[in-house]
Coordinates of C-alpha atoms in Angstrom, one line a residue:
M1 CA -4.4 -20.4 -20.4
S2 CA -1.4 -18.1 -20.3
Y3 CA -1.2 -15.9 -17.4
R4 CA 1.0 -12.7 -16.7
V5 CA 1.8 -12.8 -13.0
L6 CA 3.5 -10.2 -10.8
V7 CA 5.8 -11.6 -7.8
C8 CA 5.8 -9.0 -4.9
G9 CA 9.1 -10.3 -2.7
G10 CA 10.7 -11.6 -5.7
H11 CA 14.3 -11.6 -4.2
G12 CA 13.3 -13.8 -1.1
Q13 CA 13.6 -17.5 -1.0
L14 CA 9.9 -17.9 -2.2
G15 CA 9.8 -15.4 -5.0
R16 CA 13.2 -16.9 -6.3
E17 CA 11.8 -20.3 -6.5
L18 CA 8.3 -19.0 -7.8
Q19 CA 10.7 -17.6 -10.9
A20 CA 12.4 -21.0 -11.0
S21 CA 9.4 -22.8 -11.9
V22 CA 7.4 -20.7 -13.8
P23 CA 4.5 -22.7 -15.9
A24 CA 5.3 -23.2 -19.7
G25 CA 3.8 -20.2 -21.7
W26 CA 3.4 -18.2 -18.6
S27 CA 5.4 -14.7 -18.0
C28 CA 6.6 -13.9 -14.4
L29 CA 7.6 -10.4 -13.4
A30 CA 9.7 -10.0 -10.0
P31 CA 10.4 -6.4 -9.6
G32 CA 12.8 -5.2 -6.8
R33 CA 11.4 -3.4 -3.9
E34 CA 12.8 0.0 -5.6
Q35 CA 10.5 -0.2 -8.1
L36 CA 7.5 -2.0 -6.1
D37 CA 7.3 -1.3 -2.5
I38 CA 4.0 -2.5 -1.3
T39 CA 3.9 -0.2 1.6
V40 CA 3.5 3.1 -0.8
A41 CA -0.1 2.8 -2.2
G42 CA 0.1 5.1 -4.8
S43 CA 3.5 3.2 -6.2
T44 CA 1.5 -0.1 -6.0
A45 CA -1.1 1.0 -8.4
D46 CA 1.1 2.6 -10.8
V47 CA 3.0 -0.7 -11.1
L48 CA 0.0 -2.8 -11.5
D49 CA -1.4 -0.1 -14.1
E50 CA 2.1 -0.5 -16.0
L51 CA 2.8 -4.2 -15.8
Q52 CA -0.9 -5.0 -16.0
P53 CA -0.4 -8.7 -14.3
D54 CA -3.3 -11.1 -14.4
I55 CA -2.5 -12.5 -10.8
V56 CA -0.4 -11.0 -8.4
V57 CA 1.4 -13.3 -6.0
N58 CA 2.6 -11.4 -2.7
A59 CA 5.5 -13.0 -1.2
A60 CA 6.8 -9.8 0.2
A61 CA 7.0 -9.8 4.0
Y62 CA 9.0 -8.5 7.2
T63 CA 10.2 -12.0 8.4
A64 CA 12.8 -11.2 11.0
V65 CA 10.6 -12.8 13.8
D66 CA 13.0 -11.9 16.8
R67 CA 13.8 -8.3 15.4
A68 CA 9.8 -7.6 14.9
E69 CA 9.6 -7.4 18.7
S70 CA 11.6 -4.3 18.6
E71 CA 10.5 -3.1 15.3
P72 CA 6.6 -3.9 15.6
E73 CA 5.8 -0.9 13.5
L74 CA 8.2 -1.6 10.6
A75 CA 6.9 -5.3 10.8
H76 CA 3.3 -4.2 10.6
K77 CA 3.6 -1.2 8.1
I78 CA 5.1 -4.3 5.7
N79 CA 3.0 -7.2 6.8
A80 CA 0.0 -5.5 7.5
E81 CA -0.3 -2.3 6.0
G82 CA 1.6 -3.5 2.8
A83 CA -0.6 -6.4 2.2
S84 CA -3.9 -4.5 2.8
Q85 CA -2.7 -1.6 0.3
L86 CA -1.5 -4.2 -2.5
A87 CA -5.1 -6.1 -1.9
G88 CA -7.0 -2.7 -2.6
A89 CA -4.9 -1.7 -5.3
C90 CA -5.5 -5.2 -6.9
A91 CA -9.2 -4.9 -6.1
D92 CA -9.3 -1.5 -8.2
A93 CA -7.7 -3.0 -11.1
D94 CA -9.6 -6.3 -10.9
I95 CA -6.6 -8.4 -10.2
R96 CA -6.3 -11.7 -8.5
L97 CA -4.0 -12.0 -5.5
I98 CA -2.6 -14.7 -3.7
H99 CA -1.3 -14.0 -0.5
V100 CA 1.2 -15.9 1.5
S101 CA 1.1 -16.2 5.5
T102 CA 2.4 -18.3 8.2
D103 CA 1.8 -20.7 11.0
F104 CA 3.0 -18.0 13.1
V105 CA -0.6 -16.7 13.2
F106 CA -1.4 -19.7 16.0
D107 CA -0.3 -19.8 19.6
G108 CA 1.0 -23.4 19.2
R109 CA -1.5 -24.9 22.1
A110 CA -3.1 -27.2 19.8
S111 CA -2.0 -30.9 19.8
T112 CA -3.5 -31.7 16.3
P113 CA -2.7 -30.0 13.1
Y114 CA -4.5 -26.7 12.6
G115 CA -6.8 -26.3 9.8
P116 CA -7.4 -23.1 7.9
E117 CA -10.6 -22.5 9.9
A118 CA -8.7 -22.7 13.3
I119 CA -8.8 -19.8 15.3
C120 CA -6.0 -17.2 15.2
N121 CA -3.9 -16.3 18.4
P122 CA -0.5 -15.0 17.6
L123 CA 2.1 -14.9 20.3
G124 CA 4.4 -12.2 19.0
A125 CA 4.8 -8.9 16.8
Y126 CA 5.5 -11.1 13.6
G127 CA 2.7 -13.4 14.0
H128 CA 0.3 -10.1 14.9
S129 CA 1.4 -8.4 11.9
K130 CA 1.1 -11.4 9.4
L131 CA -2.9 -11.8 10.8
G132 CA -3.1 -8.0 10.2
G133 CA -2.1 -8.9 6.8
E134 CA -4.5 -11.4 6.1
Q135 CA -7.6 -9.7 7.6
G136 CA -6.7 -6.7 5.5
V137 CA -6.5 -8.6 2.2
Q138 CA -9.8 -10.5 3.1
E139 CA -11.3 -7.0 3.5
Q140 CA -10.0 -5.2 0.5
L141 CA -10.4 -8.3 -1.9
P142 CA -12.9 -11.0 -0.4
G143 CA -12.1 -13.0 -3.4
S144 CA -8.4 -13.5 -2.9
A145 CA -6.5 -16.7 -1.9
I146 CA -4.4 -17.0 1.2
I147 CA -2.0 -19.6 1.6
R148 CA 0.0 -20.4 4.9
T149 CA 3.1 -22.4 5.2
S150 CA 5.6 -23.0 7.8
W151 CA 9.0 -23.4 8.5
L152 CA 10.1 -22.6 5.1
Y153 CA 13.8 -23.2 3.5
S154 CA 15.2 -23.2 0.1
R155 CA 18.9 -23.2 -1.3
F156 CA 17.9 -19.2 -1.7
G157 CA 18.5 -16.8 1.0
A158 CA 18.9 -17.2 4.4
N159 CA 17.1 -20.3 6.5
F160 CA 17.6 -22.8 9.4
V161 CA 18.7 -25.4 6.9
K162 CA 21.6 -23.4 5.6
T163 CA 22.4 -22.0 8.9
M164 CA 22.6 -25.5 10.2
L165 CA 24.7 -26.5 7.5
R166 CA 27.2 -23.7 8.3
L167 CA 27.2 -24.4 11.9
M168 CA 27.7 -28.1 11.6
T169 CA 31.2 -27.3 9.8
E170 CA 32.5 -25.5 13.0
P171 CA 32.0 -26.9 16.4
D172 CA 32.3 -30.4 17.8
K173 CA 29.0 -30.2 19.2
L174 CA 25.5 -28.3 19.0
T175 CA 22.6 -27.8 20.7
V176 CA 18.9 -27.4 19.2
V177 CA 15.6 -27.1 20.4
H178 CA 13.6 -30.1 20.8
D179 CA 10.3 -29.1 22.5
Q180 CA 9.0 -27.0 19.5
V181 CA 7.1 -28.8 16.7
G182 CA 6.0 -28.0 13.0
S183 CA 6.4 -29.0 9.5
P184 CA 9.4 -28.0 7.4
T185 CA 8.5 -26.9 4.1
W186 CA 10.7 -26.6 1.1
A187 CA 9.9 -23.5 -0.8
A188 CA 9.9 -25.2 -4.2
G189 CA 7.2 -27.4 -3.3
L190 CA 5.3 -24.3 -2.2
A191 CA 6.0 -22.5 -5.2
R192 CA 4.4 -25.4 -7.0
A193 CA 1.4 -25.3 -5.1
I194 CA 1.0 -21.7 -5.7
W195 CA 1.5 -22.0 -9.4
T196 CA -1.4 -24.9 -9.3
M197 CA -3.6 -22.3 -7.3
A198 CA -2.9 -20.0 -9.8
E199 CA -4.0 -21.9 -12.5
R200 CA -7.4 -22.3 -10.7
P201 CA -9.2 -19.0 -10.6
Q202 CA -12.2 -20.2 -8.7
L203 CA -10.1 -20.8 -5.8
S204 CA -10.2 -18.5 -3.0
G205 CA -10.2 -18.4 1.1
I206 CA -7.5 -19.5 3.6
Y207 CA -5.2 -22.5 2.5
H208 CA -2.6 -24.3 4.2
W209 CA 0.4 -26.1 2.7
S210 CA 3.5 -27.9 4.0
D211 CA 5.4 -30.7 3.3
D212 CA 4.1 -34.0 5.0
G213 CA 4.8 -34.8 8.5
Q214 CA 6.1 -33.0 11.3
C215 CA 9.4 -33.0 13.7
S216 CA 11.0 -30.9 16.3
W217 CA 13.9 -28.4 15.4
F218 CA 16.3 -30.9 16.8
E219 CA 15.0 -33.9 14.7
F220 CA 15.2 -31.3 11.8
A221 CA 18.7 -30.6 12.5
Q222 CA 19.7 -34.7 12.9
A223 CA 17.9 -35.1 9.6
I224 CA 19.9 -32.3 7.8
Q225 CA 23.2 -33.7 9.2
S226 CA 22.4 -37.4 8.1
E227 CA 21.1 -36.2 4.7
A228 CA 24.0 -33.8 4.0
H229 CA 26.8 -36.1 5.1
A230 CA 25.4 -38.7 2.9
L231 CA 25.5 -36.5 -0.3
G232 CA 29.0 -35.5 0.7
I233 CA 27.8 -31.8 1.5
L234 CA 29.2 -32.4 5.1
E235 CA 32.7 -34.2 5.4
R236 CA 31.9 -35.3 8.8
T237 CA 29.3 -35.6 11.5
I238 CA 29.2 -33.6 15.0
D239 CA 26.9 -34.5 18.4
I240 CA 23.6 -32.5 18.2
E241 CA 22.0 -32.2 22.1
P242 CA 18.6 -31.5 22.3
I243 CA 17.8 -28.6 24.7
P244 CA 14.5 -27.1 26.0
G245 CA 13.4 -24.0 24.3
S246 CA 13.8 -22.3 28.0
D247 CA 17.7 -23.1 27.4
Y248 CA 17.7 -20.8 24.2
P249 CA 15.6 -17.6 25.1
T250 CA 14.6 -15.5 22.3
P251 CA 13.0 -12.0 22.0
A252 CA 9.9 -13.4 20.7
Q253 CA 8.0 -16.3 21.8
R254 CA 7.6 -19.1 19.1
P255 CA 4.6 -21.5 19.1
A256 CA 5.3 -25.0 20.4
Y257 CA 3.2 -26.7 17.9
S258 CA 2.4 -25.2 14.7
V259 CA 1.9 -28.4 12.3
L260 CA -0.5 -27.2 9.6
N261 CA -3.3 -29.1 8.1
S262 CA -3.2 -29.3 4.2
D263 CA -6.1 -31.5 3.3
R264 CA -7.9 -28.7 1.8
S265 CA -5.3 -27.7 -0.1
A266 CA -4.5 -31.2 -1.3
H267 CA -7.8 -31.9 -2.2
D268 CA -8.7 -28.7 -4.4
L269 CA -4.7 -28.6 -6.0
D270 CA -5.2 -32.2 -6.4
L271 CA -1.5 -32.4 -5.0
T272 CA -0.2 -34.7 -2.6
P273 CA 2.1 -33.0 -0.1
V274 CA 5.5 -34.9 -0.1
A275 CA 7.5 -36.2 3.0
W276 CA 9.1 -33.6 4.6
R277 CA 12.5 -35.4 4.8
Q278 CA 12.2 -36.4 1.2
Q279 CA 11.7 -32.6 0.5
L280 CA 14.8 -31.8 2.5
R281 CA 16.8 -34.6 0.5
N282 CA 15.5 -32.9 -3.0
M283 CA 16.7 -29.4 -1.6
L284 CA 20.0 -30.6 -0.5
A285 CA 20.5 -32.1 -4.1
D286 CA 19.3 -28.9 -5.4
L287 CA 21.8 -26.9 -3.1
Q288 CA 24.4 -29.2 -4.2
E289 CA 23.6 -29.1 -7.9
H290 CA 24.1 -25.2 -7.8
E291 CA 26.9 -25.0 -5.4
N292 CA 28.8 -23.0 -7.9
D293 CA 26.2 -20.5 -9.0

């Protein structure tokens, strides 16, 4: 079956990966914010009426974790109110919604991977706004699907991998936090999971998807340098020094452990998460292939 899919947040790294991997025979619409602003309820309903999608994927979000501490109202307006209004418009038009959320809905006090049923307790304004979005989506459209992810990166947009690659060309030494652990996730792999979910209209509720395995930010940085150097993206290597998060204070407190359990998704989507380091290698090769784009 062929579907017409509307992607909100189509200019972000996940939105662009979704557009780059549309299933054969499907159509993907990704209007900019000037055409579709999910914080404006009437506008959202008008766009849905005009474009007539079968499915909406909400990848639109306020993602500036630290800035959210000084702009909590804006984060809430986009991530909570906007998501809720979008879900309400989808409910009115009988359109299926897949909403993207985050590991930051958890407080990081666990020692084993968080399942979709785990109790949420966000630490900062960003996490609170994303949890508010989940709750609004479920209230407005109980049949929706919510997919949480973690440590997302891509050749598109700004992210940790691209920041590290830039910094690794400048100093002789780099310090990276070693006491925050999670699962890096290539946005292209998440896009594949979302498209598979879109193909299965019976799926609803909360799902988790991240690449397989876990590491600290320090270990992630080490792997980025090693893999990028092997591919010739980096001409040299530098010293990377592990530091505790207390030595790198940020406005927003981050969960110390935010690994997600993707077992339900793997079963229901019939997909096996790929090891995070292999996906990092895949992303760097993709970045290298498109370096002149």
